[in-house]
Amino acid sequence: GNFDALISRRKESIAISTPAAGRAKGKSPSEMFSALKPRRWAARLLVYPSRAFSASNSFYASSMAAAETVGVETGLYGFGVLKTPEGFRRFVDEAIQKSGELVTYISQLPPSMEIIRAMDEISDTVCSVIDSAELCRNTHPDREYVEEANKASMRINEYLHVRKQAYIKGNSTPHANLIVLDKLIGARHELAQIMGCKSYAEFAIRPNMAASPDVAMCFLLNLSKSVRCKADEEFNIIREFKRQYLNQSGADLEAWDETYFTGMMKSSAYGLESSVLSSYFSLSGCLEGLKVLVQALFGATFYQVPMAPGESWHPDVVKLSLHHPQEGDLGFLYLDLYSRKGKYPGCAHFAVRGGRRASETEYQLPVVALVCNFVGSPVSSTSRLNHFDVETLFHEFGHALHSLLSRTDYQHFSGTRVVLDIAEIPSNLFEYYAWDYRVLKTFARHETTGDAIPEKLVKAMNDSRKRFSATELQRQIFYSLIDLKLFGAQNNDSMDTVSMVADLKQQHTSWNHVEGTHWHTRFSHLINYGAGYYSYLYARCFAATIWWDICHEDPLSPDTGTALREKFLKHGGAKDPVNLLKDFIGDGILSCNGGSIPDVSSLCREMDL
């Protein structure tokens, strides 16, 4: 308990000092958190024991020995070892060695105050490095010192296994979900057998374009082969970066390294600051961008319209009419964009009322809602989005347009009421619009100067997005394979889902499975989709074909809009999806063993596969 209190005070002093410095430098919250992690966690994890030394022999005292003699040259902050930037390497080596000795010493002690003193010695040993590196990386004018200080922080972080522990803990709980998943698989398998199918995957996929699990599996396996070579190359690049960064030629790349190092590599290569990007994306500006989009493509305009008493569910909600000058109102869109307590936590499109032919002269207009959770309020002029939020907004807007622009005789086929294989095509397609400079320059303007977003910045965004894209695609294939395999088994009585997922990861990714983890029990799409997650990749391939063959040359032209509306969006689910896509993109859809799959060539060219 006394040691916990000591550590708590240490953590408080750390938390008090560093964030203010981060803000002063204009760092984003995520950057400040990243900078804090080694220090915040160091003291807590230093319960890796040690050996108690007298004050005169402490790590700090021995490292400061050169400063004891007046007139003798010392190193940075009085540490004799820090006379050169490379001194940080020795600083870390000595701290790790000393801590290891202390660990051995403590492991042999009975419960006593000596353990507390030895633990504090570990804290002093490691925090001397962490604190010195933190000060250096934030203030030193010599870039070599800053880089070596960064490496020192990272090596200490590696030694303490912070990210490893976070990864394992985050992917091994709750353990009870393993039982829940087994029950879900069993119940769905029983349902499939009642319906005369061999597996739930067969039952779920039969109405879709894929038509059978074998067709979906064939698509995934072929795509996995296409991406494997480049994904392996990316893996090797990340591993080499880690080795250079840590100055450890034999360091292996682990699952918990991916996000950390890819983020670091993207940041250093493209210099993209989240605060700079968000300065161009006010929420109001992004909504204007959506209006520009529908005006340019479809000749229609969004107008805000009043709501009847009792119609709205919250003061933040607004209602828009999508109006065409010749056709009149096309449909209505509720916008509920701001986060609040108790609200659905994500971003989504909700159908409220489907369009349908009510009579020979009357059409029931569709009504939909676009729900997001952005920070701010309608009365605030400071609500700004990061680019991920912008992409999400455009994604959900693609769903909304699918509903608003469909014109079907029956509401059962209105808008997004389509087979699963094509439901995500419009949303994936409109994500491209969120990355295209020709589109972004029409609404993305700097919050202070009003200048349009620079083309150079948009190019850097796209270059960053493309880097490690094969790794991301490989991960999505892996997720789809998990989903298809778990619900495709014909005998589920003795299925070991952990082993199955581990085998799939070994076969279809460049990364190793971490023993003791069961990430898949937190993958909520297994519930929402169930043998249907492959459809995201179907949609991505179809969207790539549509973008490059139809939209890319002039994404805002009326001709592009006419093609999108007349050949795809207006049909909803009323037209056979295979014929719909054949009429729209021709060779972009292929036959395969009694089902249909997308041509992957456009996506592969886009990703240089």
XYZ file of C-alpha atoms in Angstrom:
609
model
C 0.000 0.000 0.000
C 2.835 2.424 0.833
C 4.500 1.618 -2.453
C 1.211 2.191 -4.323
C 0.987 5.600 -2.697
C 4.557 6.371 -3.669
C 3.879 5.351 -7.247
C 0.648 7.338 -7.281
C 2.499 10.489 -6.228
C 5.113 9.820 -8.875
C 2.436 9.466 -11.528
C 0.742 12.655 -10.411
C 3.965 14.632 -10.723
C 4.461 13.209 -14.199
C 0.904 13.966 -15.278
C 1.103 17.517 -13.991
C 4.299 18.478 -15.768
C 4.178 17.067 -19.282
C 0.749 17.830 -20.839
C 1.207 21.571 -20.431
C 4.449 21.362 -22.360
C 2.687 19.346 -25.051
C -0.048 21.948 -25.408
C 2.523 24.718 -25.572
C 4.058 23.000 -28.559
C 0.693 22.685 -30.250
C 0.520 18.927 -29.960
C -2.704 17.048 -30.459
C -4.190 15.096 -27.521
C -3.134 11.819 -29.156
C 0.422 13.047 -29.514
C 0.520 14.185 -25.917
C -0.811 10.809 -24.780
C 1.810 9.036 -26.868
C 4.542 11.161 -25.347
C 3.221 10.540 -21.850
C 2.876 6.786 -22.082
C 6.432 5.775 -21.197
C 6.438 8.034 -18.137
C 2.921 7.355 -16.924
C 3.439 3.625 -17.094
C 7.026 3.434 -15.978
C 6.469 3.707 -12.259
C 3.455 1.422 -12.266
C 5.263 -1.311 -14.131
C 8.428 -1.040 -12.155
C 7.203 -3.672 -9.806
C 9.683 -5.755 -11.722
C 11.946 -6.054 -8.693
C 15.532 -5.339 -8.161
C 18.287 -5.066 -5.723
C 18.543 -2.316 -3.171
C 21.654 -0.187 -3.279
C 22.920 2.460 -0.933
C 22.349 6.044 -1.966
C 25.985 6.413 -2.897
C 25.717 3.493 -5.304
C 22.365 4.394 -6.819
C 21.993 4.624 -10.580
C 21.493 8.373 -10.351
C 24.532 8.813 -8.130
C 26.785 6.677 -10.309
C 25.581 8.366 -13.471
C 26.190 11.784 -11.952
C 29.631 10.852 -10.676
C 31.412 13.079 -13.179
C 29.576 16.098 -11.838
C 30.945 15.488 -8.339
C 34.371 16.798 -9.303
C 34.498 20.539 -9.834
C 35.864 21.514 -13.217
C 35.538 18.062 -14.744
C 33.457 17.966 -17.936
C 30.161 16.155 -17.605
C 27.333 15.272 -19.957
C 23.824 16.512 -20.518
C 21.902 17.287 -17.297
C 25.006 16.289 -15.330
C 24.955 12.668 -16.507
C 28.494 11.709 -17.522
C 27.182 9.164 -19.997
C 25.341 11.837 -22.042
C 28.351 13.646 -23.501
C 27.210 12.633 -26.989
C 23.806 11.787 -28.523
C 24.840 8.123 -28.661
C 25.264 8.229 -24.894
C 21.524 7.656 -24.595
C 22.105 4.110 -25.873
C 24.535 3.331 -23.064
C 22.225 5.125 -20.643
C 19.439 2.691 -21.535
C 21.736 -0.352 -21.544
C 22.968 0.436 -18.050
C 19.439 1.112 -16.765
C 18.177 -2.206 -18.127
C 21.149 -4.091 -16.702
C 20.768 -2.414 -13.309
C 17.019 -3.072 -13.252
C 17.623 -6.717 -14.103
C 19.984 -7.053 -11.176
C 17.409 -5.478 -8.909
C 14.732 -7.843 -10.202
C 16.898 -10.814 -9.299
C 17.618 -9.354 -5.882
C 13.956 -8.706 -5.013
C 12.893 -12.168 -6.142
C 15.003 -13.590 -3.313
C 13.688 -11.298 -0.556
C 10.972 -12.083 1.982
C 8.193 -9.459 2.358
C 9.887 -6.418 3.885
C 10.522 -2.698 3.602
C 13.659 -3.612 1.698
C 11.455 -4.605 -1.234
C 9.888 -1.153 -1.268
C 13.303 0.485 -1.223
C 14.484 -1.800 -4.033
C 11.381 -1.060 -6.095
C 11.970 2.648 -5.656
C 15.531 2.039 -6.813
C 14.099 0.577 -10.022
C 11.867 3.590 -10.371
C 14.851 5.908 -9.880
C 16.939 3.924 -12.351
C 14.434 3.849 -15.182
C 12.848 7.234 -14.600
C 16.297 8.864 -14.769
C 16.432 7.725 -18.379
C 12.769 8.420 -19.129
C 12.761 11.907 -17.640
C 16.054 12.905 -19.266
C 14.907 11.623 -22.640
C 11.573 13.404 -22.249
C 13.246 16.732 -21.538
C 15.717 16.259 -24.369
C 13.173 15.296 -27.020
C 11.061 18.348 -26.186
C 13.761 21.025 -25.823
C 17.153 20.116 -27.306
C 18.135 22.069 -30.459
C 20.355 19.256 -31.787
C 18.322 16.867 -33.923
C 20.718 13.969 -33.203
C 20.121 14.312 -29.481
C 16.347 14.433 -30.062
C 16.382 11.300 -32.212
C 18.526 9.369 -29.748
C 16.273 10.515 -26.891
C 13.257 9.232 -28.832
C 14.958 5.878 -29.312
C 15.854 5.741 -25.626
C 12.214 6.338 -24.665
C 11.104 3.634 -27.052
C 13.645 1.102 -25.773
C 12.613 1.687 -22.174
C 9.015 1.356 -23.280
C 9.891 -1.960 -24.919
C 11.636 -3.110 -21.769
C 8.584 -2.380 -19.681
C 6.330 -4.217 -22.172
C 3.642 -1.547 -21.964
C 2.180 -2.069 -25.401
C 2.540 -5.832 -25.139
C 0.595 -5.971 -21.904
C -2.049 -3.604 -23.266
C -2.409 -5.721 -26.416
C -2.689 -9.022 -24.554
C -5.049 -7.637 -21.931
C -7.226 -5.922 -24.516
C -7.456 -9.029 -26.682
C -8.015 -11.655 -24.014
C -11.040 -10.242 -22.204
C -13.794 -10.859 -21.509
C -13.097 -14.570 -21.462
C -16.822 -15.307 -21.085
C -17.350 -14.134 -24.676
C -15.818 -17.392 -25.879
C -18.823 -19.219 -24.443
C -21.220 -16.625 -25.830
C -19.721 -17.012 -29.301
C -19.926 -20.805 -29.114
C -23.615 -20.520 -28.246
C -24.205 -18.073 -31.112
C -22.487 -20.390 -33.586
C -24.477 -23.353 -32.296
C -27.830 -21.556 -32.434
C -27.220 -20.309 -35.953
C -26.132 -23.738 -37.099
C -29.342 -25.215 -35.667
C -31.395 -22.572 -37.479
C -29.620 -23.339 -40.760
C -30.385 -27.048 -40.419
C -34.046 -26.311 -39.714
C -34.064 -24.301 -42.964
C -32.533 -27.208 -44.864
C -28.984 -25.832 -45.123
C -25.695 -27.492 -44.213
C -24.356 -24.413 -42.414
C -25.395 -20.962 -41.355
C -23.049 -19.500 -43.967
C -24.977 -21.360 -46.664
C -28.254 -20.068 -45.261
C -27.023 -16.463 -45.039
C -25.241 -16.246 -48.404
C -27.730 -18.133 -50.583
C -29.844 -15.014 -51.419
C -26.767 -12.919 -52.242
C -24.786 -12.530 -55.441
C -22.123 -14.865 -54.088
C -24.862 -17.531 -53.797
C -22.726 -19.916 -51.708
C -19.938 -19.897 -49.108
C -17.642 -21.584 -51.642
C -17.918 -18.621 -54.012
C -17.273 -16.096 -51.249
C -14.325 -18.176 -50.032
C -12.879 -18.400 -53.530
C -13.041 -14.601 -53.821
C -11.324 -14.109 -50.455
C -8.582 -16.656 -51.112
C -7.747 -15.140 -54.503
C -7.640 -11.668 -53.006
C -5.449 -12.975 -50.193
C -2.958 -14.327 -52.722
C -2.967 -11.036 -54.625
C -2.104 -8.960 -51.566
C 0.306 -11.315 -49.787
C 3.521 -10.288 -51.533
C 3.075 -6.569 -50.909
C 1.829 -7.146 -47.359
C 4.993 -9.149 -46.655
C 7.079 -6.305 -48.077
C 5.320 -3.841 -45.791
C 5.878 -6.135 -42.825
C 9.611 -6.217 -43.561
C 9.723 -2.434 -43.887
C 8.049 -1.988 -40.495
C 10.358 -4.543 -38.903
C 13.453 -2.840 -40.300
C 12.212 0.521 -39.024
C 11.766 -0.948 -35.549
C 15.243 -2.425 -35.603
C 16.817 0.856 -36.637
C 14.727 2.824 -34.200
C 15.712 0.607 -31.283
C 19.226 0.025 -32.583
C 18.595 -3.712 -32.249
C 19.395 -5.640 -35.430
C 17.636 -8.813 -34.289
C 14.403 -7.318 -32.938
C 11.266 -9.177 -34.025
C 8.073 -7.446 -35.064
C 5.129 -8.282 -32.848
C 1.388 -7.779 -33.153
C 1.422 -4.932 -30.633
C 4.014 -3.041 -32.710
C 1.925 -2.437 -35.819
C -0.141 0.616 -34.928
C 2.691 2.241 -33.006
C 5.343 2.002 -35.699
C 3.143 2.533 -38.762
C 1.753 5.673 -37.153
C 5.268 6.866 -36.391
C 6.455 6.137 -39.923
C 3.528 7.910 -41.536
C 3.962 10.927 -39.298
C 7.686 11.250 -40.003
C 7.290 10.648 -43.747
C 4.401 12.994 -44.464
C 4.429 15.466 -41.584
C 0.664 15.369 -41.211
C -0.510 17.078 -38.040
C -4.098 16.313 -37.059
C -4.571 19.891 -35.868
C -3.472 21.221 -39.274
C -5.826 18.912 -41.146
C -8.808 19.642 -38.925
C -8.299 23.374 -39.420
C -9.652 22.876 -42.956
C -12.666 20.789 -42.000
C -15.295 22.661 -40.070
C -18.480 20.632 -39.758
C -20.503 23.415 -41.343
C -18.046 23.503 -44.241
C -18.298 19.743 -44.718
C -22.084 19.962 -44.838
C -21.727 22.656 -47.493
C -19.468 20.233 -49.332
C -22.230 17.624 -49.381
C -24.586 20.251 -50.793
C -22.051 21.087 -53.509
C -21.822 17.398 -54.295
C -25.545 16.811 -54.860
C -25.893 20.065 -56.779
C -23.045 19.224 -59.144
C -23.921 15.557 -59.655
C -27.706 15.514 -59.541
C -28.792 19.127 -59.973
C -30.564 18.984 -56.615
C -30.316 21.179 -53.526
C -30.689 20.616 -49.790
C -32.935 23.072 -47.973
C -33.628 23.191 -44.274
C -37.336 22.786 -43.583
C -39.329 23.273 -40.373
C -40.546 20.328 -38.345
C -44.004 19.845 -36.917
C -44.445 19.884 -33.128
C -43.339 16.542 -31.721
C -41.482 15.528 -34.892
C -37.978 16.134 -33.563
C -36.405 14.003 -30.840
C -33.761 16.570 -29.794
C -33.109 20.312 -30.253
C -29.888 19.561 -32.172
C -31.763 17.744 -34.951
C -32.405 19.536 -38.248
C -34.482 18.414 -41.194
C -33.458 18.901 -44.814
C -35.402 18.502 -48.016
C -33.576 17.284 -51.122
C -35.219 19.354 -53.843
C -34.860 19.132 -57.617
C -35.974 22.154 -59.703
C -37.896 20.002 -62.211
C -38.871 17.002 -60.104
C -39.711 18.748 -56.830
C -38.862 17.219 -53.451
C -36.982 13.932 -53.740
C -36.917 13.006 -50.051
C -36.142 14.206 -46.543
C -33.041 13.865 -44.387
C -32.782 14.291 -40.626
C -29.340 15.300 -39.369
C -28.466 14.347 -35.785
C -24.741 15.015 -35.797
C -23.567 15.901 -32.290
C -22.534 13.655 -29.438
C -24.601 13.559 -26.265
C -25.102 11.265 -23.324
C -27.200 8.177 -23.963
C -27.047 8.458 -27.743
C -26.051 5.718 -30.186
C -22.253 5.946 -30.042
C -21.262 5.559 -33.693
C -22.130 7.002 -37.087
C -24.894 5.425 -39.114
C -27.633 5.892 -41.681
C -31.154 4.977 -40.581
C -34.121 4.483 -42.872
C -37.278 6.029 -41.422
C -39.633 5.524 -44.336
C -38.994 3.832 -47.654
C -40.038 5.346 -50.951
C -42.808 3.666 -52.951
C -45.397 4.227 -55.654
C -48.474 5.134 -53.610
C -50.713 5.670 -56.664
C -50.452 6.514 -60.356
C -49.955 10.180 -59.469
C -48.383 10.066 -56.028
C -45.009 8.840 -54.789
C -44.293 8.318 -51.100
C -41.027 10.170 -50.538
C -38.241 8.462 -48.609
C -37.262 9.759 -45.173
C -33.877 8.907 -43.669
C -31.671 10.008 -40.785
C -27.929 10.518 -40.702
C -26.642 10.064 -37.156
C -23.100 10.952 -36.049
C -21.306 11.811 -32.823
C -19.207 14.865 -33.567
C -18.044 17.171 -30.802
C -19.878 20.498 -30.608
C -23.382 21.840 -31.083
C -25.389 23.634 -33.774
C -24.797 27.007 -32.099
C -21.031 26.514 -32.025
C -18.863 27.684 -34.907
C -15.813 25.768 -33.703
C -16.865 22.177 -34.426
C -14.050 20.733 -36.501
C -13.534 17.233 -37.884
C -10.444 15.150 -38.370
C -10.234 13.605 -41.811
C -11.349 10.204 -40.570
C -14.591 11.895 -39.480
C -14.912 13.533 -42.901
C -14.503 10.165 -44.606
C -17.104 8.651 -42.260
C -19.536 11.486 -42.987
C -19.184 10.926 -46.731
C -19.551 7.165 -46.238
C -22.861 7.516 -44.421
C -23.979 10.174 -46.901
C -23.530 7.588 -49.655
C -26.071 5.388 -47.868
C -28.416 8.353 -47.482
C -28.249 9.185 -51.203
C -28.995 5.562 -52.044
C -32.240 5.880 -50.076
C -33.147 9.411 -51.172
C -32.598 8.876 -54.902
C -34.159 5.439 -55.319
C -37.497 5.300 -57.121
C -39.056 1.883 -56.630
C -42.645 0.767 -56.823
C -42.418 -1.018 -53.496
C -40.819 0.266 -50.288
C -39.533 -3.255 -49.642
C -36.910 -2.550 -52.329
C -36.344 1.123 -51.560
C -32.814 2.479 -51.283
C -30.557 0.358 -49.106
C -33.005 -2.549 -48.960
C -30.771 -4.592 -51.248
C -28.820 -7.834 -51.105
C -25.890 -7.617 -48.719
C -23.299 -7.856 -51.504
C -24.104 -4.390 -52.860
C -25.381 -2.559 -49.765
C -22.013 -0.918 -49.084
C -21.173 0.086 -52.668
C -22.538 3.683 -52.548
C -20.943 4.334 -49.160
C -17.552 3.025 -50.290
C -17.830 4.998 -53.516
C -18.471 8.300 -51.768
C -15.441 7.782 -49.553
C -13.390 8.425 -52.700
C -14.960 11.883 -52.895
C -13.575 12.673 -49.434
C -10.023 12.116 -50.711
C -10.192 13.850 -54.096
C -8.621 17.311 -54.281
C -11.085 18.458 -56.950
C -13.885 17.836 -54.472
C -12.137 18.943 -51.270
C -11.090 22.324 -52.653
C -14.763 23.252 -53.110
C -15.435 23.304 -49.363
C -12.316 22.580 -47.261
C -11.145 26.041 -46.194
C -8.788 27.158 -43.458
C -10.521 28.312 -40.298
C -8.461 31.536 -40.101
C -7.402 32.506 -43.622
C -10.308 31.040 -45.581
C -7.852 29.586 -48.086
C -8.782 26.345 -49.828
C -6.929 23.256 -48.705
C -3.566 23.045 -50.539
C -3.231 20.409 -53.219
C 0.149 19.452 -51.740
C -1.510 18.676 -48.396
C -4.178 16.507 -50.040
C -1.452 14.626 -51.918
C 0.353 13.969 -48.624
C -2.936 12.706 -47.136
C -3.371 10.274 -50.020
C 0.249 9.132 -49.903
C -0.106 8.459 -46.186
C -3.350 6.584 -46.780
C -1.716 4.398 -49.410
C 1.244 3.467 -47.242
C 0.665 0.089 -45.582
C -2.628 -0.247 -47.461
C -1.785 -3.863 -48.296
C -1.460 -4.634 -44.596
C -4.870 -3.090 -43.959
C -6.461 -4.976 -46.867
C -4.913 -8.208 -45.634
C -6.440 -7.573 -42.204
C -9.909 -7.102 -43.730
C -9.518 -10.350 -45.663
C -8.520 -12.075 -42.425
C -11.625 -10.712 -40.659
C -13.827 -11.926 -43.506
C -12.258 -15.372 -43.420
C -12.872 -15.622 -39.666
C -16.521 -14.741 -40.154
C -16.993 -17.166 -43.027
C -15.162 -20.034 -41.316
C -16.879 -19.699 -37.937
C -20.334 -19.865 -39.466
C -19.418 -22.186 -42.318
C -18.545 -25.242 -40.246
C -21.040 -28.050 -40.693
C -20.352 -29.660 -37.313
C -19.922 -27.125 -34.530
C -19.938 -29.409 -31.492
C -16.189 -29.439 -30.919
C -15.044 -26.250 -32.641
C -12.066 -24.503 -31.056
C -12.544 -20.956 -32.284
C -9.231 -19.722 -30.860
C -7.226 -22.342 -32.758
C -9.212 -21.709 -35.918
C -8.517 -17.971 -35.784
C -4.825 -18.587 -34.991
C -4.523 -20.893 -38.015
C -6.178 -18.344 -40.304
C -3.858 -15.615 -39.097
C -0.828 -17.800 -39.713
C -2.012 -18.708 -43.217
C -3.362 -15.385 -44.453
C -1.430 -12.591 -42.721
C 2.187 -11.638 -42.234
C 1.753 -11.464 -38.451
C 1.909 -14.089 -35.732
C -0.964 -14.976 -33.451
C -0.329 -14.047 -29.822
C -0.916 -16.966 -27.499
C -3.583 -16.406 -24.885
C -5.527 -13.851 -26.932
C -8.930 -14.257 -28.542
C -9.518 -10.971 -30.328
C -12.388 -12.384 -32.369
C -14.683 -12.510 -29.330
C -14.795 -8.706 -29.413
C -15.471 -8.493 -33.148
C -19.078 -7.300 -33.081
C -19.544 -7.797 -36.828
C -19.783 -11.516 -36.137
C -23.134 -10.696 -34.584
C -24.291 -8.032 -37.022
C -23.277 -9.799 -40.201
C -22.676 -13.503 -39.561
C -21.055 -14.955 -42.707
C -21.588 -11.608 -44.440
C -18.517 -9.568 -43.565
C -16.998 -10.511 -46.935
C -19.533 -8.105 -48.466
C -17.423 -5.135 -47.361
C -14.647 -6.338 -49.662
C -17.149 -7.070 -52.435
C -18.379 -3.500 -52.132
C -14.867 -2.089 -52.007
C -13.926 -3.842 -55.247
C -17.122 -2.763 -57.012
C -16.704 0.809 -55.744
C -13.113 0.895 -57.031
C -14.314 -0.165 -60.477
C -17.088 2.451 -60.499
C -14.747 5.195 -59.313
C -11.966 4.542 -61.813
C -14.167 3.642 -64.800
C -16.998 6.150 -64.357
C -16.292 8.858 -61.782
C -12.576 9.572 -61.633
C -12.161 11.532 -64.850
C -14.679 14.167 -63.779
C -16.156 13.287 -60.364
C -18.450 16.334 -60.175
C -19.857 16.334 -63.697
C -23.618 16.000 -64.335
C -22.847 13.106 -66.685
C -21.208 11.239 -63.817
C -24.212 11.983 -61.607
C -26.662 10.832 -64.266
C -24.831 7.532 -64.663
C -24.792 6.960 -60.900
C -28.438 7.807 -60.441
C -29.990 6.221 -63.505
C -27.937 3.040 -63.660
C -27.556 2.294 -59.980
C -29.002 4.434 -57.193
C -32.588 4.763 -58.394
C -33.145 1.006 -58.648
C -32.569 0.211 -54.968
C -33.162 -3.527 -54.588
C -35.858 -3.749 -57.256
C -33.526 -4.912 -60.018
C -31.588 -8.156 -60.017
C -28.192 -7.118 -58.598
C -26.169 -9.106 -61.117
C -27.997 -7.535 -64.069
C -27.837 -4.142 -62.360
C -24.050 -4.265 -62.114
C -23.549 -5.819 -65.541
C -25.508 -2.934 -67.080
C -23.520 -0.438 -65.009
C -19.924 -1.684 -65.053
C -19.932 -4.530 -67.579
C -16.854 -6.667 -67.011
C -16.565 -5.435 -63.433
C -18.646 -8.415 -62.302
C -17.615 -11.995 -62.997
C -19.245 -15.414 -62.831
C -17.831 -18.009 -60.447
C -19.183 -21.500 -59.665
C -22.835 -20.532 -59.884
C -22.389 -17.174 -58.149
C -20.912 -13.772 -58.924
C -17.782 -12.025 -57.692
C -16.277 -8.593 -58.350
C -13.337 -8.039 -60.641
C -10.473 -7.042 -58.325
C -8.264 -5.469 -61.002
C -9.243 -1.838 -60.304
C -8.550 -2.217 -56.594
C -5.263 -3.997 -57.287
C -4.109 -1.254 -59.662
C -5.089 1.369 -57.121
C -2.946 -0.350 -54.497
C -0.063 -1.247 -56.868
C -0.539 -4.954 -56.182
